[in-house]
mmCIF file of C-alpha atoms in Angstrom:
data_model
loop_
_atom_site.group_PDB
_atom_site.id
_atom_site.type_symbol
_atom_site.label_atom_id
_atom_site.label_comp_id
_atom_site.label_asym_id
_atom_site.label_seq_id
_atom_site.Cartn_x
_atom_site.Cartn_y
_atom_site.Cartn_z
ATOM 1 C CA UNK A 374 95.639 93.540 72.529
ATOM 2 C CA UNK A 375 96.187 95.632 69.512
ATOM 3 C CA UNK A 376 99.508 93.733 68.778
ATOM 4 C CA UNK A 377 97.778 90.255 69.193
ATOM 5 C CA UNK A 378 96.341 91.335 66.032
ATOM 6 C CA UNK A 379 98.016 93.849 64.177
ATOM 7 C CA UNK A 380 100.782 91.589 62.972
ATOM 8 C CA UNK A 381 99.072 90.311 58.970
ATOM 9 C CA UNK A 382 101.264 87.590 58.174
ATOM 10 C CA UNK A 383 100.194 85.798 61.285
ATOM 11 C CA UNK A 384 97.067 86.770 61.177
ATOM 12 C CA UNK A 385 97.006 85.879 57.262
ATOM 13 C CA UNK A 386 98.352 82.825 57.206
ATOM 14 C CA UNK A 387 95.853 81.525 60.117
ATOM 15 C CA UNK A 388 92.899 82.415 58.367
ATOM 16 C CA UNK A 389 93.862 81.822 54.545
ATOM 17 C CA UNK A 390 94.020 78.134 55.820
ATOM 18 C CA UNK A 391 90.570 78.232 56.341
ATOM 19 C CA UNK A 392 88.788 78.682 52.586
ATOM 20 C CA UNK A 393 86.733 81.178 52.160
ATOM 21 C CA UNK A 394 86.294 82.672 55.439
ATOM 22 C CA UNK A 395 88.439 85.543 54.928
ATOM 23 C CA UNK A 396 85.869 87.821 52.757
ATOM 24 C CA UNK A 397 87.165 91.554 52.092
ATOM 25 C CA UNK A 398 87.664 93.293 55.475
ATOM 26 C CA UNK A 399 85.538 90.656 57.342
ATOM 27 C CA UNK A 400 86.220 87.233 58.737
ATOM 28 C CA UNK A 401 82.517 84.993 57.994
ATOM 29 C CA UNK A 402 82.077 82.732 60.690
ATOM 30 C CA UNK A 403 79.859 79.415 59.657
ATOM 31 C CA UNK A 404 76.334 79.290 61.650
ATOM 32 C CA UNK A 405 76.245 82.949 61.801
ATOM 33 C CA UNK A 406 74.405 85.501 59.903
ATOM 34 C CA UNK A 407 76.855 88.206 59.989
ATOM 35 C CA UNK A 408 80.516 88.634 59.711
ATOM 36 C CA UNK A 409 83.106 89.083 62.308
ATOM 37 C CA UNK A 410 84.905 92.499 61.987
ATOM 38 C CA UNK A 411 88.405 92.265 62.600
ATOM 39 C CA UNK A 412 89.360 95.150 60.671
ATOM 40 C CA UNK A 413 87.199 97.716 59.212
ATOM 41 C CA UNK A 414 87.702 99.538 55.811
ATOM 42 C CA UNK A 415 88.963 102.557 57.560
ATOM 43 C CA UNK A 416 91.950 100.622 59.613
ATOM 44 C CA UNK A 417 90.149 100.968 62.390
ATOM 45 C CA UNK A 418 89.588 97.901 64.537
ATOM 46 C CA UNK A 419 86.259 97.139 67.112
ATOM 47 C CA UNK A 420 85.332 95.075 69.977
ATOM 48 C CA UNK A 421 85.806 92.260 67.819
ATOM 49 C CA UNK A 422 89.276 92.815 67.406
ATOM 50 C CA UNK A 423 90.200 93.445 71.237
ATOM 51 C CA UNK A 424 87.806 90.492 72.385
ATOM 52 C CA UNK A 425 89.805 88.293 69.873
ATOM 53 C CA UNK A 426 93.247 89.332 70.947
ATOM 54 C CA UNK A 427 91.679 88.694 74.382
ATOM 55 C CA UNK A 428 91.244 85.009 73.983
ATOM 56 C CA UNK A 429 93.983 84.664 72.460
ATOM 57 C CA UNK A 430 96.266 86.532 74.906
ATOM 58 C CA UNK A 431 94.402 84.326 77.416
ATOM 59 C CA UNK A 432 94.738 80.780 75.666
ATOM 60 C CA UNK A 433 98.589 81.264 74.107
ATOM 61 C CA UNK A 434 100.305 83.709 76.681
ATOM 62 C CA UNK A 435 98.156 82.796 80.180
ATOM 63 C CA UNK A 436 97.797 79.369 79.172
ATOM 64 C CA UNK A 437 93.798 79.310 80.480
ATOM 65 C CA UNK A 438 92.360 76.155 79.939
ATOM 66 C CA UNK A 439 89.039 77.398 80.787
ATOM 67 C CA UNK A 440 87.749 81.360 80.135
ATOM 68 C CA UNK A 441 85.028 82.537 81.184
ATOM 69 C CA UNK A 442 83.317 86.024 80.553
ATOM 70 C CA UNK A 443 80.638 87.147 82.476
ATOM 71 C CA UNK A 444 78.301 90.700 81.052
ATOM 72 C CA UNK A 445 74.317 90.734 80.847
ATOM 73 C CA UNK A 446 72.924 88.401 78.738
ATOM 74 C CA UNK A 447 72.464 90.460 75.455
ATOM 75 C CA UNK A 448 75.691 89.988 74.889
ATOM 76 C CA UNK A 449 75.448 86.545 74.114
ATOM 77 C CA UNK A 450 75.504 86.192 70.442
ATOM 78 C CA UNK A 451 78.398 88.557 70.063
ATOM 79 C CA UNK A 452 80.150 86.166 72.714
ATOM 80 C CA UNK A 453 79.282 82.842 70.853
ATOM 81 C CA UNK A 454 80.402 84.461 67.602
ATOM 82 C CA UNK A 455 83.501 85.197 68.822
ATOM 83 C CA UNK A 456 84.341 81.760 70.307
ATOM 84 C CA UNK A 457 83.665 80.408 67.228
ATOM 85 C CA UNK A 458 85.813 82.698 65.735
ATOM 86 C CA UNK A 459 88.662 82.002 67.658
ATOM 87 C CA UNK A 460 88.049 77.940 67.055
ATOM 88 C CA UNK A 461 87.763 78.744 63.330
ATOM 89 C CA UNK A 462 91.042 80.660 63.349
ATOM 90 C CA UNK A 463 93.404 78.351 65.260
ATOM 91 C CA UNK A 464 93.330 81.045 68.486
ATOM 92 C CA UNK A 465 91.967 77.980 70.728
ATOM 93 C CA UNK A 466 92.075 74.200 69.909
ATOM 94 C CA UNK A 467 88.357 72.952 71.325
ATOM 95 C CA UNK A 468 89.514 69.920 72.521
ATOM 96 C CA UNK A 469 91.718 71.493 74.943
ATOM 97 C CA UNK A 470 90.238 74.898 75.589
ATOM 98 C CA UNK A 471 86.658 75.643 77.461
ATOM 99 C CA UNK A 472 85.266 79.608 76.014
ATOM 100 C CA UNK A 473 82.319 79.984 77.771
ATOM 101 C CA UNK A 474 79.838 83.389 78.460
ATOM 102 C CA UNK A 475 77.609 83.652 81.612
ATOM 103 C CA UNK A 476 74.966 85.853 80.983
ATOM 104 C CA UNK A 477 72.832 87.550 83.699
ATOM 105 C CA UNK A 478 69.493 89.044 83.589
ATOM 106 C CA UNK A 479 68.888 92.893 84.410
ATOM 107 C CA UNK A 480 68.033 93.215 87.905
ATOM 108 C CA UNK A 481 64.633 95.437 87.790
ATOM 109 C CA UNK A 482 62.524 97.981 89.844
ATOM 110 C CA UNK A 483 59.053 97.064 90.964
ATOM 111 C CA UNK A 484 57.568 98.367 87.742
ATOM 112 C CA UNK A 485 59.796 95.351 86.238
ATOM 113 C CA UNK A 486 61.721 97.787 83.983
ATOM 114 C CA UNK A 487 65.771 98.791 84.798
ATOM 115 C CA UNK A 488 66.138 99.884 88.186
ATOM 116 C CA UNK A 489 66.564 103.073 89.308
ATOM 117 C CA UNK A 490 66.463 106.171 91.882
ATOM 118 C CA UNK A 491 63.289 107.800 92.579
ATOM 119 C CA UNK A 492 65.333 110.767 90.275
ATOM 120 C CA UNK A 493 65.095 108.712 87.439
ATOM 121 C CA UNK A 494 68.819 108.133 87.421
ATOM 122 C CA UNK A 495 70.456 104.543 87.377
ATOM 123 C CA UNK A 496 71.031 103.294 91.317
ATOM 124 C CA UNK A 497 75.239 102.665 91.658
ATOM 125 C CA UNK A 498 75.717 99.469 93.038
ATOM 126 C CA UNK A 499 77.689 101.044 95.950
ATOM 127 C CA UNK A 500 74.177 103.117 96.923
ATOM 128 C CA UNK A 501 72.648 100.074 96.686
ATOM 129 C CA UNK A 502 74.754 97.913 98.981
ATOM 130 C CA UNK A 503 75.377 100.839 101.590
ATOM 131 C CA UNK A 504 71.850 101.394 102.396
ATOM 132 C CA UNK A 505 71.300 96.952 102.603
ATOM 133 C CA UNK A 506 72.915 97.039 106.039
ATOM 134 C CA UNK A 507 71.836 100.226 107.196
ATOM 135 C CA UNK A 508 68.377 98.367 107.470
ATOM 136 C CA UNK A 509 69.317 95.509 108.691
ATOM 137 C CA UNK A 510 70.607 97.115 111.748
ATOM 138 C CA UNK A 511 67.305 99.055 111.836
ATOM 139 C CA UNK A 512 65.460 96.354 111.944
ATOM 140 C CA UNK A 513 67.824 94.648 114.861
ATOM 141 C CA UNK A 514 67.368 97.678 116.909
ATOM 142 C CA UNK A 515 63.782 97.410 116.367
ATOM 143 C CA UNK A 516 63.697 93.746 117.863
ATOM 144 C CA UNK A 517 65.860 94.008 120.079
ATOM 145 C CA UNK A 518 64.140 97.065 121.535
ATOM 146 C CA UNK A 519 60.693 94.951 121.005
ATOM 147 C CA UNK A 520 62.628 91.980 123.141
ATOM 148 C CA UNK A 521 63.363 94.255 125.675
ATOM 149 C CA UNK A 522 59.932 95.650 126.254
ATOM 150 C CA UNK A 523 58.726 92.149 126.340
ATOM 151 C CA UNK A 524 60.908 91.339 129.107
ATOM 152 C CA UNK A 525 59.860 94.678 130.903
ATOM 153 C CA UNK A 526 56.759 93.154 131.211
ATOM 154 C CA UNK A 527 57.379 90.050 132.498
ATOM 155 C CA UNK A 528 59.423 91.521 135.253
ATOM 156 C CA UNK A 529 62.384 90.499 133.988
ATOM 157 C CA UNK A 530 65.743 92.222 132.855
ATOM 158 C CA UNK A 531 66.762 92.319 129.294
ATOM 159 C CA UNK A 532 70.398 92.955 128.957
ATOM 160 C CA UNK A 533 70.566 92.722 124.947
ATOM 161 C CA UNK A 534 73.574 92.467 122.725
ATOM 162 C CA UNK A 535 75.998 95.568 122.487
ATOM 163 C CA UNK A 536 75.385 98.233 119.913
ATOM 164 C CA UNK A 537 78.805 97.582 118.516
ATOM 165 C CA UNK A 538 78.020 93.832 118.158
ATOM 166 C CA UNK A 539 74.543 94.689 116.440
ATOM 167 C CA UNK A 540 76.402 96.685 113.693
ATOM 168 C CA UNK A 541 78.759 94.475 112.896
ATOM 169 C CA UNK A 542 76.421 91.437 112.598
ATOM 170 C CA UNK A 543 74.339 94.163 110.552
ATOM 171 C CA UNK A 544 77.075 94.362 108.085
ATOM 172 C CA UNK A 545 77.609 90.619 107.537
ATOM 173 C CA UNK A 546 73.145 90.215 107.093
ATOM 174 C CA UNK A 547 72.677 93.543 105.171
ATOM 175 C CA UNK A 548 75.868 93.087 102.545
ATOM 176 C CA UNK A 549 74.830 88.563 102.614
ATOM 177 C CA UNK A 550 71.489 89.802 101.620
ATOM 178 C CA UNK A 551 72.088 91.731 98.816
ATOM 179 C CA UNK A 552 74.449 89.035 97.752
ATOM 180 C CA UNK A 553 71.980 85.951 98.139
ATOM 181 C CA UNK A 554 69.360 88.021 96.622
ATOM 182 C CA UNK A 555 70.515 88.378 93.686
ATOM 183 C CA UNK A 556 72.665 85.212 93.461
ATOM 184 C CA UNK A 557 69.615 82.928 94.164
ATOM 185 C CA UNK A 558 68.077 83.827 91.144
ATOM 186 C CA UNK A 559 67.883 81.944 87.844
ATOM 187 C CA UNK A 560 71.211 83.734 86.311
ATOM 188 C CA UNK A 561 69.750 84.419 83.181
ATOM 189 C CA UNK A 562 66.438 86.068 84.474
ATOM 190 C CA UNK A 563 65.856 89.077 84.859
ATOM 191 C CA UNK A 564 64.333 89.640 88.871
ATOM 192 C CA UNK A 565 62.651 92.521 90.784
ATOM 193 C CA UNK A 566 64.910 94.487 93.541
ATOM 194 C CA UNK A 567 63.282 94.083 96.974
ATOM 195 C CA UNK A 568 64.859 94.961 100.157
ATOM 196 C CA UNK A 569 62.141 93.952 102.041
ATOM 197 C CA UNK A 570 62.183 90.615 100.532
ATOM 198 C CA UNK A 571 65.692 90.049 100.748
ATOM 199 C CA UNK A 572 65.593 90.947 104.647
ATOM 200 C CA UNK A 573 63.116 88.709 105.459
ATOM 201 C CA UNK A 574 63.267 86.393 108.231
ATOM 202 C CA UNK A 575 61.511 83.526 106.676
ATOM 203 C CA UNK A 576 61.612 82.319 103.462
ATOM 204 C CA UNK A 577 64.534 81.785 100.795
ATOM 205 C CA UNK A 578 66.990 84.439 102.297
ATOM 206 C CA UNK A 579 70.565 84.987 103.237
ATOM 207 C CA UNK A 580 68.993 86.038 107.175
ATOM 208 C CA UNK A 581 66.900 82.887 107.247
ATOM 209 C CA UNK A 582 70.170 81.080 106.626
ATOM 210 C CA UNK A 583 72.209 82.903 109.124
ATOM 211 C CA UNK A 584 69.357 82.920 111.506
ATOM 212 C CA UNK A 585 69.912 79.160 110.858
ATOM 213 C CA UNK A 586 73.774 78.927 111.290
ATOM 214 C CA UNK A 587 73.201 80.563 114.810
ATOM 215 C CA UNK A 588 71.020 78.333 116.284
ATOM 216 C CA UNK A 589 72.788 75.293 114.982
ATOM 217 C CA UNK A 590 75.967 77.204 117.010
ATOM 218 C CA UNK A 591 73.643 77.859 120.150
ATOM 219 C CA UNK A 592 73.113 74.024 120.103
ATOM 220 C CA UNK A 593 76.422 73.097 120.773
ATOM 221 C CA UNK A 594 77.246 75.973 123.378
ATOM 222 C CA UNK A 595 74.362 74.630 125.400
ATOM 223 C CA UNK A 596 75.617 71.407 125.102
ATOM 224 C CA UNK A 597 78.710 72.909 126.621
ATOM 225 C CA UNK A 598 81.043 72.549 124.027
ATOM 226 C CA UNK A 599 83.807 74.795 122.578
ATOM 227 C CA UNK A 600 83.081 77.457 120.082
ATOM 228 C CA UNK A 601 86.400 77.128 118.572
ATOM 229 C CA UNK A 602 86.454 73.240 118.430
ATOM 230 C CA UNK A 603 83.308 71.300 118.149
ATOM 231 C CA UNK A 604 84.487 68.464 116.814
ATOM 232 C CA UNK A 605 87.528 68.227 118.787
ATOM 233 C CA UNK A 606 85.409 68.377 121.970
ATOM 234 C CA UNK A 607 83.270 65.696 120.426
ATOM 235 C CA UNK A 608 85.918 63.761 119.873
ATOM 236 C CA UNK A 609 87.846 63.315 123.288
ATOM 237 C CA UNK A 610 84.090 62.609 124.753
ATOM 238 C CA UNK A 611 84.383 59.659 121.936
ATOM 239 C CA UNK A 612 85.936 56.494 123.045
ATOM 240 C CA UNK A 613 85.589 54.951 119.447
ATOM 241 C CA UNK A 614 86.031 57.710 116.908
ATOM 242 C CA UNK A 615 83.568 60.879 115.595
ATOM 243 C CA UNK A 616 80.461 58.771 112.851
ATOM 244 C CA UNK A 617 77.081 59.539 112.415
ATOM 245 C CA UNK A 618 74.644 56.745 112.770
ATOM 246 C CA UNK A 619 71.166 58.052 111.012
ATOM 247 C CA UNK A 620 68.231 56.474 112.749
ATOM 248 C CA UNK A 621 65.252 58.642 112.310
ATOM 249 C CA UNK A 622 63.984 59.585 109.173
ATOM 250 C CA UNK A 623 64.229 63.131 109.325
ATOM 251 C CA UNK A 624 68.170 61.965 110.050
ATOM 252 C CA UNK A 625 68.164 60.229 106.864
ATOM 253 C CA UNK A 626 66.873 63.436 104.856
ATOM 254 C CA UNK A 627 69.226 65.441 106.718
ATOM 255 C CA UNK A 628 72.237 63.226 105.963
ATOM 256 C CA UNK A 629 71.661 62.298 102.626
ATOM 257 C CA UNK A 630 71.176 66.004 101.351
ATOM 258 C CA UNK A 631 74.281 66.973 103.245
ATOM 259 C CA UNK A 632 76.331 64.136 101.247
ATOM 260 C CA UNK A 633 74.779 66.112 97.658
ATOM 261 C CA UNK A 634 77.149 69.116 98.818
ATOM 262 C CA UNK A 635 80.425 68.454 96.284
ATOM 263 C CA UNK A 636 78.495 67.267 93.659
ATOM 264 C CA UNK A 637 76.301 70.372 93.672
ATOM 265 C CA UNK A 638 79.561 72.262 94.033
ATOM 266 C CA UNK A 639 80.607 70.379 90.993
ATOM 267 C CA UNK A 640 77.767 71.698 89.255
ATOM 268 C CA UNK A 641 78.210 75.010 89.668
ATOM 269 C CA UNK A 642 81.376 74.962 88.320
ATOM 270 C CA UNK A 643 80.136 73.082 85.014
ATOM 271 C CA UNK A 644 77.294 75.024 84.587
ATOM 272 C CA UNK A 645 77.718 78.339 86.140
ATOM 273 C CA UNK A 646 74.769 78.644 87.729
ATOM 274 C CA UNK A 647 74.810 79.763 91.445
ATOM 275 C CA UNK A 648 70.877 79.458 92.204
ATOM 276 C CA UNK A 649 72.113 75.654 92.417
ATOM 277 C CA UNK A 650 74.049 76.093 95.335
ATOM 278 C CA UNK A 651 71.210 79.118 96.756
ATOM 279 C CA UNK A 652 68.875 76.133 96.444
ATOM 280 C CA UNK A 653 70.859 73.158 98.568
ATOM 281 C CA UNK A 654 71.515 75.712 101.059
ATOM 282 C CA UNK A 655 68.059 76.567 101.680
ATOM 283 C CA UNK A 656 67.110 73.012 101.409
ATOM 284 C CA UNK A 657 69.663 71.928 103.612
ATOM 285 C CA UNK A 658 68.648 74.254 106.290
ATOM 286 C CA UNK A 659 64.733 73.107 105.834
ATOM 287 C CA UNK A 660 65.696 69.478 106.421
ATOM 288 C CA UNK A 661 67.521 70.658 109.184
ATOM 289 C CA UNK A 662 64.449 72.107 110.748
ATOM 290 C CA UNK A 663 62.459 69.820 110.789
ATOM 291 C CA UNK A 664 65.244 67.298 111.723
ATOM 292 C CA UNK A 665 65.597 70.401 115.066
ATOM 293 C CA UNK A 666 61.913 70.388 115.366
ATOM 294 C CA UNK A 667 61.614 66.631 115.526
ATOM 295 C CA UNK A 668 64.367 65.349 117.424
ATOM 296 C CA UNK A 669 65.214 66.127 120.852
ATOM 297 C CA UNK A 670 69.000 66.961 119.945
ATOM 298 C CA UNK A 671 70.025 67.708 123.405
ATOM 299 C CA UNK A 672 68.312 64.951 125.325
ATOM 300 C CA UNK A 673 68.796 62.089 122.711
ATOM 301 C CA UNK A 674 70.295 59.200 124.564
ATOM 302 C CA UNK A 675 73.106 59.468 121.886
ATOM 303 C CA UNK A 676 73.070 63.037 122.187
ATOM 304 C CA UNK A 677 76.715 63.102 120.559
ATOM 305 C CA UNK A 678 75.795 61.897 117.532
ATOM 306 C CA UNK A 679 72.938 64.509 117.336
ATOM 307 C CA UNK A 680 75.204 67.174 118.406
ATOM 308 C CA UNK A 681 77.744 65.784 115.346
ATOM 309 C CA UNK A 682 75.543 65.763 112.293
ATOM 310 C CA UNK A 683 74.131 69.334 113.939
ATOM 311 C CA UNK A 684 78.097 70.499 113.633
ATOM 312 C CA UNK A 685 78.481 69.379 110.437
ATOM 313 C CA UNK A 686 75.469 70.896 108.805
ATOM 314 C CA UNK A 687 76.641 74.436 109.921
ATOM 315 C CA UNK A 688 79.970 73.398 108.863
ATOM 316 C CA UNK A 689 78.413 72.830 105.345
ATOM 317 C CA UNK A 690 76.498 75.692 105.279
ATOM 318 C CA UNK A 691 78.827 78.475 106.417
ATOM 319 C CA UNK A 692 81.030 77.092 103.422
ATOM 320 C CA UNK A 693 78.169 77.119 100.838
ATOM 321 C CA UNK A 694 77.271 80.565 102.298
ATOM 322 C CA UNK A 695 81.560 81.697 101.619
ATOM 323 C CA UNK A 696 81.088 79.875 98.194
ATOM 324 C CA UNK A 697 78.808 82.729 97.214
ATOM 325 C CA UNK A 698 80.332 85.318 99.142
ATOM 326 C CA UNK A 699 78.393 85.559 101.905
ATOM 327 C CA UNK A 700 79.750 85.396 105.845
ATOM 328 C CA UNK A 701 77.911 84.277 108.778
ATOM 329 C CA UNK A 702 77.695 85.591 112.366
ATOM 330 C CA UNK A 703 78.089 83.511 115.584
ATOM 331 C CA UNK A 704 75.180 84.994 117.772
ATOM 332 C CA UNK A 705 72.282 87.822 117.123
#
């Protein structure tokens, strides 16, 4: 980075083109109430110099269209000065290159200042997402073991699921959680740490949406079909091609928020905000309830074209859910 910058006449002969914005040590950037140190009377350069080399290095020698940069929010002014910088010096042409910064809020303790250990010292994000699935297989051991009491006193046998499969499934919830948590939120807010909110069953959560994935899968296995190819199986049953015809209502809302997917995809990209796509998923899996709750998928005289816009919701939302990171599990 240090050569991007180091070499005057280059340097010189981009920014005496500009008048006036070459004052002493410091480049003056219009709009701003500050100057831009490139250089400062010592020789010594600062993050101004290495985070201009760094757009440049990215725009002339990696040929980005689009950069990015992504640090907490009060950053932000530094960031805008410097892409204005670059646009004032000739680094980036702004017709043809996209400098953008994505701030994010600080992600607090209950108290609502800077989360951290009951020692006072700042919680490492590793500590953090260790201990996320460490209680969500405590709290599947906990139901299971209430499930199993519950048979007990029916009468009946409770066979479970295997301790290996519980702590795997753990691992996909507790890690999703932490992820959805966080990535849910407005990106430039700051938000209170819960892990008892972000476990939750109900409510705007990574579980509620894998909780949601499996039924939609336990749909089609009791409609007999393949786990590994829904759709095919739909298909040979199909003497005139896989559609969806939408009859009832909650059909309608079900289909008509499905067909919002790419364009809220598209506006994540745009805008960088992943609450967006937090937000259809969770939608998407409410109008999917009360589509479940409403229609009788597996006794529907067209029962295959239930069972198809069922398969293609979880298909929709176990790739919003990869979007951001998050995997899904097949049975809990």
């Amino acid at each position: 980075y240090k050569r991007q910058v180091s070499t005057q006449s280059t340097w010189g002969r981009l920014l005496d083109s500009v008048p006036g914005l070459v004052v002493d040590d410091a480049v003056n950037v219009p709009r701003f109430c500050h100057p831009f140190m490139i250089r400062k009377s010592d020789g010594g350069f600062t993050y101004d110099t290495t985070d201009l080399a760094a757009v440049r290095y990215r725009v002339t020698t990696q040929a980005a269209d689009r950069v990015i940069v992504l640090t907490d929010k009060g950053q932000e002014p530094h960031f805008h000065m410097l892409y204005a910088a670059a646009f004032d010096a000739g680094y980036a042409d702004p017709t043809r290159h996209r400098l953008e910064h994505a701030g994010f809020g600080m992600v607090c303790g209950p108290d609502g200042k800077k989360y951290k250990t009951r020692s006072g010292d700042t919680e490492r994000l590793v500590d953090l997402l260790d201990a996320a699935p460490r209680m969500a297989y405590e709290e599947s051991v906990s139901r299971e073991n209430k499930k199993k009491a519950e048979a007990e006193a029916r009468g009946e046998t409770y066979e479970g699921l295997p301790d290996e499969l519980l702590r795997s499934n753990s691992n996909v919830i507790g890690y999703g959680a932490v992820k959805y948590f966080d990535l849910r939120q407005n990106r430039t807010s700051d938000y209170k740490f819960s892990y008892e909110a972000m476990l939750e069953l109900e409510g705007n959560t990574a579980v509620h949406l894998i909780y949601a994935y499996v039924r939609m899968r336990s749909i089609a296995r009791k409609a007999g079909l393949s786990d590994g190819d829904v759709l095919g199986s739909l298909e040979a049953g199909s003497g005139s091609g896989l559609h969806v015809a939408l009859e009832e209502d909650v059909e309608w809302a079900l289909g008509l928020h499905l067909l919002r997917f790419a364009s809220t995809i598209e506006s994540v990209v745009d805008e960088l905000y992943p609450s967006k796509l937090a937000e259809f998923l969770k939608d998407l899996v409410s109008k999917f309830n009360d589509f479940y709750n409403q229609v009788k998928v597996l006794d529907a005289p067209d029962r295959a074209n239930k069972l198809l816009l069922c398969e293609v919701t979880a298909k929709v939302l176990k790739e919003g859910l990869h979007l951001l990171g998050i995997g899904v599990v097949e049975r809990i």
